[in-house]
Structures are given as C-alpha cells and as structure tokens.
Amino acid sequence: MAEGERVTIPARKGKAAIVRKGQSVRVINIHGSQVVDTWAFSMRDPREFMSMEHTRTHLLKLFPKRGDSLVTNRRRPILTLVEDTSPGIHDTVLAACDRYRYEQLGCKGHHDSCTDNLASALGELGMAPPETPSPLNLFMNIPVAADGSLSFEPAVSKPGDYVTLRAEMDCVVAFSACPQDIVPINGLACTPMDAQFQIVS
Amino acid sequence: MAEGERVTIPARKGKAAIVRKGQSVRVINIHGSQVVDTWAFSMRDPREFMSMEHTRTHLLKLFPKRGDSLVTNRRRPILTLVEDTSPGIHDTVLAACDRYRYEQLGCKGHHDSCTDNLASALGELGMAPPETPSPLNLFMNIPVAADGSLSFEPAVSKPGDYVTLRAEMDCVVAFSACPQDIVPINGLACTPMDAQFQIVS
C-alpha cells in the first residue's frame, strides 16, 4: 500500500501490512473507543515475532510507554512506540479473543475473533501465523489492582487518538479491530467500530 | 514413574511426567529458594497447553491462588492449584529464560535455559513442544508496583514448601529448575538448586 494512505481495519475484522525497517505504522482510533489487537512478525523468519512476555522482561514493566521498544521471542527490538496521543492505556496481559471465549460468553454460532482475524489478515498476504502470540492490545483498558486483580473497562482514548510504532526490522504487522461486544472494552455501547492505520516515514 | 515416588528436577535442568486426570503433581521446593518453571500440555493434542494469557483472562487476576484453575489456549481447565504451603508468590507475566536472555546478560558460551529444558524434558518422553508457552513460574517473586513496573526479587518460599496441582485432563507436565544465576530470583546467592516433584492421588 502507498505510504501515507489510510487503510481501514473494518470493525470486527483484521488487516496486515509489510512495514520496512525505519518506516513507522500509525494506528488511528477514529472513534476513540476501539481496542486494536496488534502483532508483528519478522519478514525474514515469521517464527520470530513480537512477544509480550519477553517485552515485559525487557522493559521490567507491564505496559509499554512512549520511547519503549517491544521485543521478539528472540529478545530483539521489533517495534518502538514513538508517539502516543492517547492517555497511554494499553494492555499486554490478556490473550486475544477466540471462538472458545465467545462460546463461554454464551454466543451461539459464529462470532468473529481476534485470533481468527490474525489468521485471515496474514492469509491475505499469503502467510500463516506460526502460532497466536499474545497481542499488544492497543487502547485496551485493563486496570491492575494492588492485589493483582484485573477488570474489563471501556477504552479511555478519544476519537482520532493514535499510536505510532517504528519498525526496528522488516516485519509484517497485523491488526484486529476487536469484535468483543459482550464485555465493555470497546466502550459501554459494546459496539465494535472501524479503526485505521497508515504507514509513515 | 511410581505414584508417590519423589523425582528430582536437577538444578539448571528440566524433567517431565505424564499426569492423568484426577491425579495431582506436587512440586517441592526442597531448598526454598528455587524457581520452578512449569508447563502442561494435553496428552490428546499437545497443541492444547496451559496458557498464562488465557488463564489471566479466566481468573481476572495476574497470579493464581489456591483453588484457582489454570486454563489452556482453548480455555479449558488443565491444572488446579489445590495446595500451597508457600506464601503464594508465583509469577505468570515473564517469559521462560532462553539463550538470548543469557547472551544479553553477558554470558559467554553455553548457558542452560528453561526454554531448552522444556524441549529436553519433553524429548525424554518422545515429544517436542509445539511452541514455548509462557510458563507458570512457581515460587518466582516478581512484585508488580502500582505503576506496572516489575522487579526481580529472591523467592520467599521456605525449604520444603510445596504446591500441588491437580490434573483436570490427561496431560504432560514439564518443569525446569530455573538456571538463572545472574539476577537473584533463585535467592541472593544466585545458585540454582534441585527441586522435586511427586505424583499423588
């Protein structure tokens, strides 16, 4: 896709793009309330990918902030969070949603999921994920209490807020506009919305 | 191995065993200071395994306590923490150590790692891990501060403390007596020690 072009991540669906080392990808929360699950895989070897558990060890913190690099399962920087106009509330501790999650939440029949969206987004580029890494959940508001308990809260970002991630190696970045419509992470209306991304220099 | 037999997890090394549904496995911190990385894989399909990111979503907490079930990447209970004589400090947020970690810590040449130990422990049973899931780090003391920052602290368990995990499906459970000897998670002496496990009814 052309540099600067705004690409829609349709509500409930996924989208992926190649981002070259030194380029950045900007993820725009056009409605403000939408969680965007994010993954990155090395172009050279997709078995090397952004890993939340390795990133937490690297940063010695649960949640990355502006200036922090996210590292792969081989502990090399793959993306750096260089801009963040949102309040900086993102999540690294929860798994991508999947069909098992929606079955447990009582959904009957098909329900889109971030896990399936990762596979279909990479599939559009002729790739398959080697596994489903735990995602960087941009704009997801999961407060951690002093006793380690967690809660699902609505995103606190504003319409138009964005995060810019600089690629530290050639990589495929995948996004899912999370289809969660049972718990209120995508706003109290529980209505998944479009998001956008844009590759910038 | 015979039920009740105490099996050594040698310092810096891994060991695995089959645990049938309804049996339990007791992990004994014989020296008190040793972190034991723990994994569980379904016997029926090892691509289904205990997942920390799915468990955190299931429990809505970072750290499991007595009575809590740990779930797989298909969100089914695989182990339940039924006994814990230690202070209950365990970790779910950090990755298993690996050769990249020790290279970054300045080690030259070979250094044992929990990632390699998982592979060799399963290899003794004729299996290979489909991936390296983020482990349940028993006895590992990684305090989470109010701002989400983490620190590597010595284990606070006492010699002989144990955790008992009941199998909720037939599974292969793997352990690594973590070989970390640079940061003081295995005690201020930074000396990995043996641990033990025992299958009990």
mmCIF file of C-alpha atoms in Angstrom:
data_model
loop_
_atom_site.group_PDB
_atom_site.id
_atom_site.type_symbol
_atom_site.label_atom_id
_atom_site.label_comp_id
_atom_site.label_asym_id
_atom_site.label_seq_id
_atom_site.Cartn_x
_atom_site.Cartn_y
_atom_site.Cartn_z
ATOM 1 C CA MET A 1 0.000 0.000 0.000
ATOM 2 C CA ALA A 2 1.131 3.553 -0.644
ATOM 3 C CA GLU A 3 2.936 5.351 2.130
ATOM 4 C CA GLY A 4 0.582 7.751 3.877
ATOM 5 C CA GLU A 5 -2.557 6.023 2.601
ATOM 6 C CA ARG A 6 -5.099 5.494 5.366
ATOM 7 C CA VAL A 7 -6.196 1.857 5.451
ATOM 8 C CA THR A 8 -9.364 0.804 7.240
ATOM 9 C CA ILE A 9 -9.324 -2.014 9.747
ATOM 10 C CA PRO A 10 -13.031 -2.860 9.479
ATOM 11 C CA ALA A 11 -14.958 -3.274 12.714
ATOM 12 C CA ARG A 12 -14.651 -6.915 13.897
ATOM 13 C CA LYS A 13 -12.028 -7.728 11.236
ATOM 14 C CA GLY A 14 -8.263 -7.864 10.709
ATOM 15 C CA LYS A 15 -5.738 -6.326 8.330
ATOM 16 C CA ALA A 16 -1.987 -6.733 7.883
ATOM 17 C CA ALA A 17 0.796 -4.869 6.095
ATOM 18 C CA ILE A 18 4.508 -5.052 5.484
ATOM 19 C CA VAL A 19 6.455 -2.368 7.331
ATOM 20 C CA ARG A 20 10.116 -1.925 6.425
ATOM 21 C CA LYS A 21 12.823 -1.198 8.965
ATOM 22 C CA GLY A 22 12.805 2.540 9.682
ATOM 23 C CA GLN A 23 9.227 3.043 8.495
ATOM 24 C CA SER A 24 6.509 3.536 11.082
ATOM 25 C CA VAL A 25 2.902 2.460 11.269
ATOM 26 C CA ARG A 26 0.348 4.774 12.843
ATOM 27 C CA VAL A 27 -2.756 3.170 14.355
ATOM 28 C CA ILE A 28 -5.661 5.604 14.499
ATOM 29 C CA ASN A 29 -8.576 5.102 16.860
ATOM 30 C CA ILE A 30 -11.002 7.075 14.701
ATOM 31 C CA HIS A 31 -13.967 6.530 17.029
ATOM 32 C CA GLY A 32 -11.894 6.579 20.225
ATOM 33 C CA SER A 33 -13.458 3.535 21.809
ATOM 34 C CA GLN A 34 -11.955 0.713 19.778
ATOM 35 C CA VAL A 35 -9.372 -1.780 21.022
ATOM 36 C CA VAL A 36 -6.873 -2.827 18.336
ATOM 37 C CA ASP A 37 -5.035 -6.113 18.888
ATOM 38 C CA THR A 38 -1.595 -5.819 17.316
ATOM 39 C CA TRP A 39 1.053 -8.358 16.302
ATOM 40 C CA ALA A 40 4.389 -8.156 14.456
ATOM 41 C CA PHE A 41 6.314 -10.944 12.740
ATOM 42 C CA SER A 42 9.814 -10.775 11.299
ATOM 43 C CA MET A 43 9.810 -10.799 7.485
ATOM 44 C CA ARG A 44 12.990 -12.858 7.472
ATOM 45 C CA ASP A 45 11.559 -15.602 9.701
ATOM 46 C CA PRO A 46 7.951 -15.294 10.943
ATOM 47 C CA ARG A 47 8.770 -17.677 13.783
ATOM 48 C CA GLU A 48 10.383 -14.608 15.302
ATOM 49 C CA PHE A 49 7.593 -12.314 16.455
ATOM 50 C CA MET A 50 6.727 -9.602 18.963
ATOM 51 C CA SER A 51 6.250 -11.259 22.352
ATOM 52 C CA MET A 52 4.521 -9.651 25.302
ATOM 53 C CA GLU A 53 6.157 -11.967 27.870
ATOM 54 C CA HIS A 54 9.625 -11.188 26.522
ATOM 55 C CA THR A 55 8.794 -7.474 26.295
ATOM 56 C CA ARG A 56 7.711 -7.348 29.945
ATOM 57 C CA THR A 57 11.048 -8.904 30.952
ATOM 58 C CA HIS A 58 12.907 -6.455 28.704
ATOM 59 C CA LEU A 59 11.090 -3.347 29.941
ATOM 60 C CA LEU A 60 10.514 -4.529 33.522
ATOM 61 C CA LYS A 61 7.001 -3.164 33.272
ATOM 62 C CA LEU A 62 3.576 -4.485 32.313
ATOM 63 C CA PHE A 63 2.629 -1.683 29.960
ATOM 64 C CA PRO A 64 4.851 0.000 27.349
ATOM 65 C CA LYS A 65 5.053 3.772 27.192
ATOM 66 C CA ARG A 66 6.336 6.215 24.584
ATOM 67 C CA GLY A 67 10.005 5.503 23.869
ATOM 68 C CA ASP A 68 9.785 1.822 24.785
ATOM 69 C CA SER A 69 10.792 -0.923 22.366
ATOM 70 C CA LEU A 70 8.782 -4.103 22.084
ATOM 71 C CA VAL A 71 10.934 -7.168 21.586
ATOM 72 C CA THR A 72 10.568 -10.525 19.905
ATOM 73 C CA ASN A 73 10.694 -14.043 21.309
ATOM 74 C CA ARG A 74 14.422 -13.784 20.441
ATOM 75 C CA ARG A 75 14.613 -10.614 22.546
ATOM 76 C CA ARG A 76 15.389 -8.235 19.666
ATOM 77 C CA PRO A 77 13.540 -4.929 19.248
ATOM 78 C CA ILE A 78 10.894 -5.183 16.518
ATOM 79 C CA LEU A 79 8.690 -2.105 17.140
ATOM 80 C CA THR A 80 9.259 1.072 19.129
ATOM 81 C CA LEU A 81 6.355 3.111 20.466
ATOM 82 C CA VAL A 82 7.439 6.553 19.245
ATOM 83 C CA GLU A 83 4.194 8.558 19.512
ATOM 84 C CA ASP A 84 1.044 8.200 21.583
ATOM 85 C CA THR A 85 -1.634 10.912 21.654
ATOM 86 C CA SER A 86 -3.949 8.715 23.771
ATOM 87 C CA PRO A 87 -3.791 8.610 27.583
ATOM 88 C CA GLY A 88 -1.302 5.743 27.160
ATOM 89 C CA ILE A 89 -3.539 2.981 28.466
ATOM 90 C CA HIS A 90 -2.747 -0.258 26.615
ATOM 91 C CA ASP A 91 -2.743 -3.905 27.670
ATOM 92 C CA THR A 92 -0.196 -6.712 27.365
ATOM 93 C CA VAL A 93 -1.536 -9.304 29.817
ATOM 94 C CA LEU A 94 -4.689 -10.720 28.189
ATOM 95 C CA ALA A 95 -4.950 -13.226 25.352
ATOM 96 C CA ALA A 96 -6.548 -12.466 22.000
ATOM 97 C CA CYS A 97 -10.223 -13.400 21.973
ATOM 98 C CA ASP A 98 -11.093 -16.621 20.168
ATOM 99 C CA ARG A 99 -14.116 -18.798 19.455
ATOM 100 C CA TYR A 100 -13.743 -20.558 22.819
ATOM 101 C CA ARG A 101 -14.044 -17.204 24.579
ATOM 102 C CA TYR A 102 -17.293 -16.348 22.819
ATOM 103 C CA GLU A 103 -18.714 -19.836 23.414
ATOM 104 C CA GLN A 104 -18.045 -19.315 27.133
ATOM 105 C CA LEU A 105 -19.693 -15.886 26.966
ATOM 106 C CA GLY A 106 -22.828 -17.588 25.655
ATOM 107 C CA CYS A 107 -22.641 -16.761 21.952
ATOM 108 C CA LYS A 108 -24.314 -19.241 19.626
ATOM 109 C CA GLY A 109 -22.909 -19.870 16.157
ATOM 110 C CA HIS A 110 -20.102 -17.924 14.528
ATOM 111 C CA HIS A 111 -18.556 -14.910 16.236
ATOM 112 C CA ASP A 112 -15.578 -13.068 14.786
ATOM 113 C CA SER A 113 -12.472 -13.171 16.958
ATOM 114 C CA CYS A 114 -9.051 -11.530 17.034
ATOM 115 C CA THR A 115 -7.422 -14.960 16.756
ATOM 116 C CA ASP A 116 -9.264 -15.727 13.513
ATOM 117 C CA ASN A 117 -8.657 -12.157 12.306
ATOM 118 C CA LEU A 118 -4.898 -12.571 12.719
ATOM 119 C CA ALA A 119 -5.001 -15.712 10.575
ATOM 120 C CA SER A 120 -7.139 -14.129 7.853
ATOM 121 C CA ALA A 121 -5.133 -10.878 7.793
ATOM 122 C CA LEU A 122 -1.877 -12.782 7.315
ATOM 123 C CA GLY A 123 -3.629 -15.073 4.842
ATOM 124 C CA GLU A 124 -4.333 -12.066 2.591
ATOM 125 C CA LEU A 125 -0.538 -11.683 2.358
ATOM 126 C CA GLY A 126 -0.027 -15.381 1.669
ATOM 127 C CA MET A 127 1.245 -16.102 5.168
ATOM 128 C CA ALA A 128 0.068 -18.149 8.119
ATOM 129 C CA PRO A 129 0.844 -17.288 11.754
ATOM 130 C CA PRO A 130 3.226 -19.870 13.263
ATOM 131 C CA GLU A 131 1.176 -19.549 16.469
ATOM 132 C CA THR A 132 -1.089 -16.907 18.040
ATOM 133 C CA PRO A 133 1.256 -14.752 20.099
ATOM 134 C CA SER A 134 -0.248 -12.842 22.997
ATOM 135 C CA PRO A 135 -1.095 -9.485 21.365
ATOM 136 C CA LEU A 136 -0.269 -5.892 22.184
ATOM 137 C CA ASN A 137 -3.800 -4.697 22.925
ATOM 138 C CA LEU A 138 -3.676 -1.039 21.910
ATOM 139 C CA PHE A 139 -6.144 1.267 23.699
ATOM 140 C CA MET A 140 -7.368 -1.645 25.891
ATOM 141 C CA ASN A 141 -8.097 -0.554 29.458
ATOM 142 C CA ILE A 142 -7.415 -3.403 31.877
ATOM 143 C CA PRO A 143 -6.533 -1.841 35.247
ATOM 144 C CA VAL A 144 -4.351 -3.933 37.557
ATOM 145 C CA ALA A 145 -5.260 -3.547 41.251
ATOM 146 C CA ALA A 146 -2.731 -3.782 44.076
ATOM 147 C CA ASP A 147 -3.720 -7.427 44.705
ATOM 148 C CA GLY A 148 -3.140 -8.304 41.027
ATOM 149 C CA SER A 149 -6.831 -8.454 40.154
ATOM 150 C CA LEU A 150 -7.918 -7.237 36.732
ATOM 151 C CA SER A 151 -11.094 -5.732 35.300
ATOM 152 C CA PHE A 152 -12.511 -5.100 31.846
ATOM 153 C CA GLU A 153 -13.061 -1.342 31.445
ATOM 154 C CA PRO A 154 -14.032 0.822 28.471
ATOM 155 C CA ALA A 155 -11.217 2.347 26.429
ATOM 156 C CA VAL A 156 -10.353 5.882 27.577
ATOM 157 C CA SER A 157 -8.929 7.134 24.285
ATOM 158 C CA LYS A 158 -10.559 9.985 22.308
ATOM 159 C CA PRO A 159 -11.670 9.940 18.669
ATOM 160 C CA GLY A 160 -8.601 10.443 16.487
ATOM 161 C CA ASP A 161 -6.077 9.338 19.113
ATOM 162 C CA TYR A 162 -3.197 7.440 17.572
ATOM 163 C CA VAL A 163 -0.135 5.426 18.411
ATOM 164 C CA THR A 164 2.906 5.319 16.111
ATOM 165 C CA LEU A 165 5.128 2.254 16.073
ATOM 166 C CA ARG A 166 8.517 2.368 14.340
ATOM 167 C CA ALA A 167 9.751 -0.872 12.777
ATOM 168 C CA GLU A 168 13.183 -1.922 14.006
ATOM 169 C CA MET A 169 13.350 -4.745 11.435
ATOM 170 C CA ASP A 170 11.419 -5.579 8.263
ATOM 171 C CA CYS A 171 8.189 -7.020 9.574
ATOM 172 C CA VAL A 172 4.584 -7.883 8.908
ATOM 173 C CA VAL A 173 2.304 -6.019 11.303
ATOM 174 C CA ALA A 174 -1.229 -7.338 11.812
ATOM 175 C CA PHE A 175 -4.191 -5.618 13.435
ATOM 176 C CA SER A 176 -7.648 -6.683 14.578
ATOM 177 C CA ALA A 177 -10.443 -4.242 15.408
ATOM 178 C CA CYS A 178 -11.510 -6.393 18.342
ATOM 179 C CA PRO A 179 -15.030 -7.838 17.836
ATOM 180 C CA GLN A 180 -15.702 -8.044 21.574
ATOM 181 C CA ASP A 181 -19.353 -6.993 22.070
ATOM 182 C CA ILE A 182 -20.198 -8.702 25.370
ATOM 183 C CA VAL A 183 -17.793 -7.110 27.869
ATOM 184 C CA PRO A 184 -17.417 -3.318 27.520
ATOM 185 C CA ILE A 185 -13.767 -2.997 26.467
ATOM 186 C CA ASN A 186 -14.831 -1.316 23.196
ATOM 187 C CA GLY A 187 -16.956 1.246 25.037
ATOM 188 C CA LEU A 188 -20.127 0.914 27.091
ATOM 189 C CA ALA A 189 -22.210 0.560 23.910
ATOM 190 C CA CYS A 190 -20.398 -2.735 23.235
ATOM 191 C CA THR A 191 -20.276 -1.858 19.531
ATOM 192 C CA PRO A 192 -17.013 -2.618 17.693
ATOM 193 C CA MET A 193 -16.015 0.162 15.281
ATOM 194 C CA ASP A 194 -13.575 0.655 12.425
ATOM 195 C CA ALA A 195 -10.027 1.740 13.111
ATOM 196 C CA GLN A 196 -7.334 2.798 10.636
ATOM 197 C CA PHE A 197 -3.623 2.521 10.067
ATOM 198 C CA GLN A 198 -1.172 4.403 7.936
ATOM 199 C CA ILE A 199 2.445 3.724 7.041
ATOM 200 C CA VAL A 200 4.609 6.808 7.537
ATOM 201 C CA SER A 201 8.319 7.546 7.239
ATOM 202 C CA MET B 1 7.107 -43.303 37.425
ATOM 203 C CA ALA B 2 5.540 -44.828 40.529
ATOM 204 C CA GLU B 3 2.918 -42.776 42.314
ATOM 205 C CA GLY B 4 4.401 -41.174 45.402
ATOM 206 C CA GLU B 5 7.985 -41.519 44.191
ATOM 207 C CA ARG B 6 9.959 -38.311 44.626
ATOM 208 C CA VAL B 7 11.624 -37.329 41.375
ATOM 209 C CA THR B 8 14.477 -34.845 41.307
ATOM 210 C CA ILE B 9 14.410 -31.870 38.962
ATOM 211 C CA PRO B 10 18.169 -31.324 38.874
ATOM 212 C CA ALA B 11 19.421 -27.790 39.396
ATOM 213 C CA ARG B 12 19.529 -25.987 35.999
ATOM 214 C CA LYS B 13 17.698 -28.852 34.249
ATOM 215 C CA GLY B 14 14.197 -29.997 33.262
ATOM 216 C CA LYS B 15 12.008 -33.040 33.838
ATOM 217 C CA ALA B 16 8.555 -34.034 32.591
ATOM 218 C CA ALA B 17 5.945 -36.627 33.515
ATOM 219 C CA ILE B 18 2.524 -37.826 32.468
ATOM 220 C CA VAL B 19 -0.203 -36.890 34.948
ATOM 221 C CA ARG B 20 -3.610 -38.473 34.462
ATOM 222 C CA LYS B 21 -6.879 -36.644 35.008
ATOM 223 C CA GLY B 22 -7.658 -36.679 38.732
ATOM 224 C CA GLN B 23 -4.062 -37.289 39.777
ATOM 225 C CA SER B 24 -2.077 -34.414 41.218
ATOM 226 C CA VAL B 25 1.543 -33.405 40.964
ATOM 227 C CA ARG B 26 3.271 -31.882 43.979
ATOM 228 C CA VAL B 27 6.212 -29.559 43.315
ATOM 229 C CA ILE B 28 8.543 -29.394 46.279
ATOM 230 C CA ASN B 29 10.947 -26.511 46.790
ATOM 231 C CA ILE B 30 13.389 -28.562 48.856
ATOM 232 C CA HIS B 31 15.857 -25.696 49.310
ATOM 233 C CA GLY B 32 13.188 -22.982 49.440
ATOM 234 C CA SER B 33 14.882 -20.583 47.064
ATOM 235 C CA GLN B 34 14.348 -22.258 43.718
ATOM 236 C CA VAL B 35 12.039 -21.025 40.968
ATOM 237 C CA VAL B 36 10.387 -23.862 39.014
ATOM 238 C CA ASP B 37 9.089 -23.006 35.537
ATOM 239 C CA THR B 38 6.047 -25.191 34.866
ATOM 240 C CA TRP B 39 4.163 -26.149 31.691
ATOM 241 C CA ALA B 40 1.313 -28.536 30.918
ATOM 242 C CA PHE B 41 0.305 -29.989 27.542
ATOM 243 C CA SER B 42 -2.802 -32.020 26.741
ATOM 244 C CA MET B 43 -1.998 -35.697 26.123
ATOM 245 C CA ARG B 44 -4.671 -35.869 23.459
ATOM 246 C CA ASP B 45 -3.298 -32.931 21.476
ATOM 247 C CA PRO B 46 -0.149 -31.160 22.716
ATOM 248 C CA ARG B 47 -1.115 -28.086 20.680
ATOM 249 C CA GLU B 48 -3.529 -27.504 23.546
ATOM 250 C CA PHE B 49 -1.480 -26.356 26.532
ATOM 251 C CA MET B 50 -1.651 -24.311 29.710
ATOM 252 C CA SER B 51 -1.608 -20.631 28.752
ATOM 253 C CA MET B 52 -0.836 -17.795 31.131
ATOM 254 C CA GLU B 53 -2.541 -15.154 28.947
ATOM 255 C CA HIS B 54 -5.733 -17.201 28.766
ATOM 256 C CA THR B 55 -5.543 -18.012 32.499
ATOM 257 C CA ARG B 56 -5.287 -14.324 33.409
ATOM 258 C CA THR B 57 -8.423 -13.617 31.373
ATOM 259 C CA HIS B 58 -10.188 -16.587 33.008
ATOM 260 C CA LEU B 59 -9.231 -15.673 36.584
ATOM 261 C CA LEU B 60 -9.204 -11.894 36.097
ATOM 262 C CA LYS B 61 -6.024 -11.790 38.121
ATOM 263 C CA LEU B 62 -2.298 -11.846 37.415
ATOM 264 C CA PHE B 63 -1.386 -14.518 39.941
ATOM 265 C CA PRO B 64 -3.270 -17.758 40.692
ATOM 266 C CA LYS B 65 -4.085 -18.668 44.283
ATOM 267 C CA ARG B 66 -5.215 -21.899 45.969
ATOM 268 C CA GLY B 67 -8.474 -23.065 44.399
ATOM 269 C CA ASP B 68 -7.811 -21.435 41.044
ATOM 270 C CA SER B 69 -7.793 -23.406 37.797
ATOM 271 C CA LEU B 70 -5.238 -22.715 35.101
ATOM 272 C CA VAL B 71 -6.665 -22.981 31.615
ATOM 273 C CA THR B 72 -5.374 -23.888 28.167
ATOM 274 C CA ASN B 73 -5.184 -21.864 24.964
ATOM 275 C CA ARG B 74 -8.628 -23.394 24.299
ATOM 276 C CA ARG B 75 -9.816 -22.031 27.655
ATOM 277 C CA ARG B 76 -10.352 -25.395 29.328
ATOM 278 C CA PRO B 77 -9.062 -26.121 32.855
ATOM 279 C CA ILE B 78 -5.901 -28.242 32.732
ATOM 280 C CA LEU B 79 -4.453 -27.859 36.267
ATOM 281 C CA THR B 80 -5.984 -26.646 39.525
ATOM 282 C CA LEU B 81 -3.832 -25.239 42.314
ATOM 283 C CA VAL B 82 -5.203 -27.294 45.217
ATOM 284 C CA GLU B 83 -2.489 -26.858 47.879
ATOM 285 C CA ASP B 84 0.163 -24.228 48.518
ATOM 286 C CA THR B 85 2.247 -24.224 51.696
ATOM 287 C CA SER B 86 4.411 -21.358 50.397
ATOM 288 C CA PRO B 87 3.492 -17.669 50.845
ATOM 289 C CA GLY B 88 1.686 -17.970 47.495
ATOM 290 C CA ILE B 89 4.040 -15.783 45.487
ATOM 291 C CA HIS B 90 4.238 -17.078 41.909
ATOM 292 C CA ASP B 91 4.655 -15.357 38.562
ATOM 293 C CA THR B 92 2.762 -15.545 35.266
ATOM 294 C CA VAL B 93 3.994 -12.449 33.427
ATOM 295 C CA LEU B 94 7.608 -13.191 32.471
ATOM 296 C CA ALA B 95 8.887 -15.410 29.661
ATOM 297 C CA ALA B 96 10.999 -18.507 30.212
ATOM 298 C CA CYS B 97 14.705 -17.712 30.072
ATOM 299 C CA ASP B 98 16.478 -18.675 26.864
ATOM 300 C CA ARG B 99 19.911 -18.408 25.274
ATOM 301 C CA TYR B 100 19.155 -14.896 24.024
ATOM 302 C CA ARG B 101 18.492 -13.788 27.607
ATOM 303 C CA TYR B 102 21.842 -15.088 28.831
ATOM 304 C CA GLU B 103 23.686 -13.585 25.859
ATOM 305 C CA GLN B 104 22.183 -10.216 26.797
ATOM 306 C CA LEU B 105 23.199 -10.751 30.429
ATOM 307 C CA GLY B 106 26.802 -11.125 29.239
ATOM 308 C CA CYS B 107 27.244 -14.905 29.411
ATOM 309 C CA LYS B 108 29.785 -16.372 27.004
ATOM 310 C CA GLY B 109 29.259 -19.850 25.563
ATOM 311 C CA HIS B 110 26.552 -22.295 26.607
ATOM 312 C CA HIS B 111 24.176 -21.489 29.459
ATOM 313 C CA ASP B 112 21.298 -23.772 30.398
ATOM 314 C CA SER B 113 17.870 -22.197 29.980
ATOM 315 C CA CYS B 114 14.282 -23.035 30.852
ATOM 316 C CA THR B 115 13.362 -22.920 27.154
ATOM 317 C CA ASP B 116 15.967 -25.584 26.301
ATOM 318 C CA ASN B 117 15.000 -27.552 29.427
ATOM 319 C CA LEU B 118 11.374 -27.723 28.314
ATOM 320 C CA ALA B 119 12.465 -29.174 24.966
ATOM 321 C CA SER B 120 14.825 -31.733 26.516
ATOM 322 C CA ALA B 121 12.330 -32.768 29.224
ATOM 323 C CA LEU B 122 9.628 -33.434 26.617
ATOM 324 C CA GLY B 123 12.245 -35.059 24.389
ATOM 325 C CA GLU B 124 12.857 -37.699 27.088
ATOM 326 C CA LEU B 125 9.188 -38.654 26.640
ATOM 327 C CA GLY B 126 9.486 -38.708 22.846
ATOM 328 C CA MET B 127 7.666 -35.407 22.437
ATOM 329 C CA ALA B 128 8.532 -31.946 21.163
ATOM 330 C CA PRO B 129 6.873 -28.740 22.394
ATOM 331 C CA PRO B 130 4.715 -27.200 19.631
ATOM 332 C CA GLU B 131 5.960 -23.816 20.893
ATOM 333 C CA THR B 132 7.344 -22.421 24.161
ATOM 334 C CA PRO B 133 4.278 -21.257 26.083
ATOM 335 C CA SER B 134 4.793 -18.559 28.683
ATOM 336 C CA PRO B 135 5.350 -20.646 31.852
ATOM 337 C CA LEU B 136 3.768 -20.696 35.277
ATOM 338 C CA ASN B 137 6.800 -19.589 37.274
ATOM 339 C CA LEU B 138 6.246 -21.310 40.616
ATOM 340 C CA PHE B 139 7.847 -19.588 43.634
ATOM 341 C CA MET B 140 9.060 -16.700 41.434
ATOM 342 C CA ASN B 141 8.838 -13.341 43.192
ATOM 343 C CA ILE B 142 8.175 -10.568 40.672
ATOM 344 C CA PRO B 143 6.370 -7.768 42.536
ATOM 345 C CA VAL B 144 4.136 -5.520 40.425
ATOM 346 C CA ALA B 145 4.180 -1.875 41.554
ATOM 347 C CA ALA B 146 1.192 0.466 41.260
ATOM 348 C CA ASP B 147 2.626 1.944 38.039
ATOM 349 C CA GLY B 148 3.003 -1.529 36.484
ATOM 350 C CA SER B 149 6.763 -1.701 36.969
ATOM 351 C CA LEU B 150 8.313 -5.068 37.844
ATOM 352 C CA SER B 151 11.403 -6.179 39.735
ATOM 353 C CA PHE B 152 13.393 -9.386 40.088
ATOM 354 C CA GLU B 153 13.338 -10.395 43.753
ATOM 355 C CA PRO B 154 14.522 -13.529 45.601
ATOM 356 C CA ALA B 155 11.967 -16.292 46.173
ATOM 357 C CA VAL B 156 10.287 -16.001 49.584
ATOM 358 C CA SER B 157 9.371 -19.688 49.980
ATOM 359 C CA LYS B 158 10.851 -21.836 52.772
ATOM 360 C CA PRO B 159 12.695 -25.162 52.381
ATOM 361 C CA GLY B 160 10.110 -27.913 51.906
ATOM 362 C CA ASP B 161 7.335 -25.611 50.718
ATOM 363 C CA TYR B 162 5.225 -27.218 48.039
ATOM 364 C CA VAL B 163 2.445 -26.549 45.570
ATOM 365 C CA THR B 164 0.021 -29.280 44.489
ATOM 366 C CA LEU B 165 -1.576 -29.118 41.053
ATOM 367 C CA ARG B 166 -4.483 -31.405 40.180
ATOM 368 C CA ALA B 167 -4.788 -32.512 36.564
ATOM 369 C CA GLU B 168 -8.165 -31.707 35.013
ATOM 370 C CA MET B 169 -7.280 -33.673 31.848
ATOM 371 C CA ASP B 170 -4.615 -36.231 30.947
ATOM 372 C CA CYS B 171 -1.535 -34.129 30.447
ATOM 373 C CA VAL B 172 2.224 -33.975 30.277
ATOM 374 C CA VAL B 173 3.599 -31.633 32.915
ATOM 375 C CA ALA B 174 7.119 -30.261 32.460
ATOM 376 C CA PHE B 175 9.324 -28.500 34.986
ATOM 377 C CA SER B 176 12.594 -26.598 34.858
ATOM 378 C CA ALA B 177 14.674 -25.784 37.932
ATOM 379 C CA CYS B 178 15.469 -22.353 36.531
ATOM 380 C CA PRO B 179 19.211 -21.933 35.792
ATOM 381 C CA GLN B 180 19.109 -18.169 36.308
ATOM 382 C CA ASP B 181 22.339 -17.259 38.174
ATOM 383 C CA ILE B 182 22.767 -13.609 37.206
ATOM 384 C CA VAL B 183 19.659 -11.906 38.632
ATOM 385 C CA PRO B 184 18.714 -13.043 42.174
ATOM 386 C CA ILE B 185 15.366 -14.763 41.552
ATOM 387 C CA ASN B 186 16.764 -18.063 42.887
ATOM 388 C CA GLY B 187 17.997 -16.405 46.103
ATOM 389 C CA LEU B 188 20.643 -13.806 46.762
ATOM 390 C CA ALA B 189 23.388 -16.455 46.368
ATOM 391 C CA CYS B 190 22.357 -16.783 42.689
ATOM 392 C CA THR B 191 22.866 -20.552 42.925
ATOM 393 C CA PRO B 192 20.247 -22.745 41.240
ATOM 394 C CA MET B 193 19.307 -25.782 43.341
ATOM 395 C CA ASP B 194 17.467 -29.077 42.860
ATOM 396 C CA ALA B 195 13.706 -29.237 43.284
ATOM 397 C CA GLN B 196 11.455 -32.300 43.340
ATOM 398 C CA PHE B 197 8.058 -33.424 42.201
ATOM 399 C CA GLN B 198 5.818 -36.289 43.162
ATOM 400 C CA ILE B 199 2.635 -37.651 41.600
ATOM 401 C CA VAL B 200 -0.087 -38.156 44.201
ATOM 402 C CA SER B 201 -3.725 -39.244 44.098
#
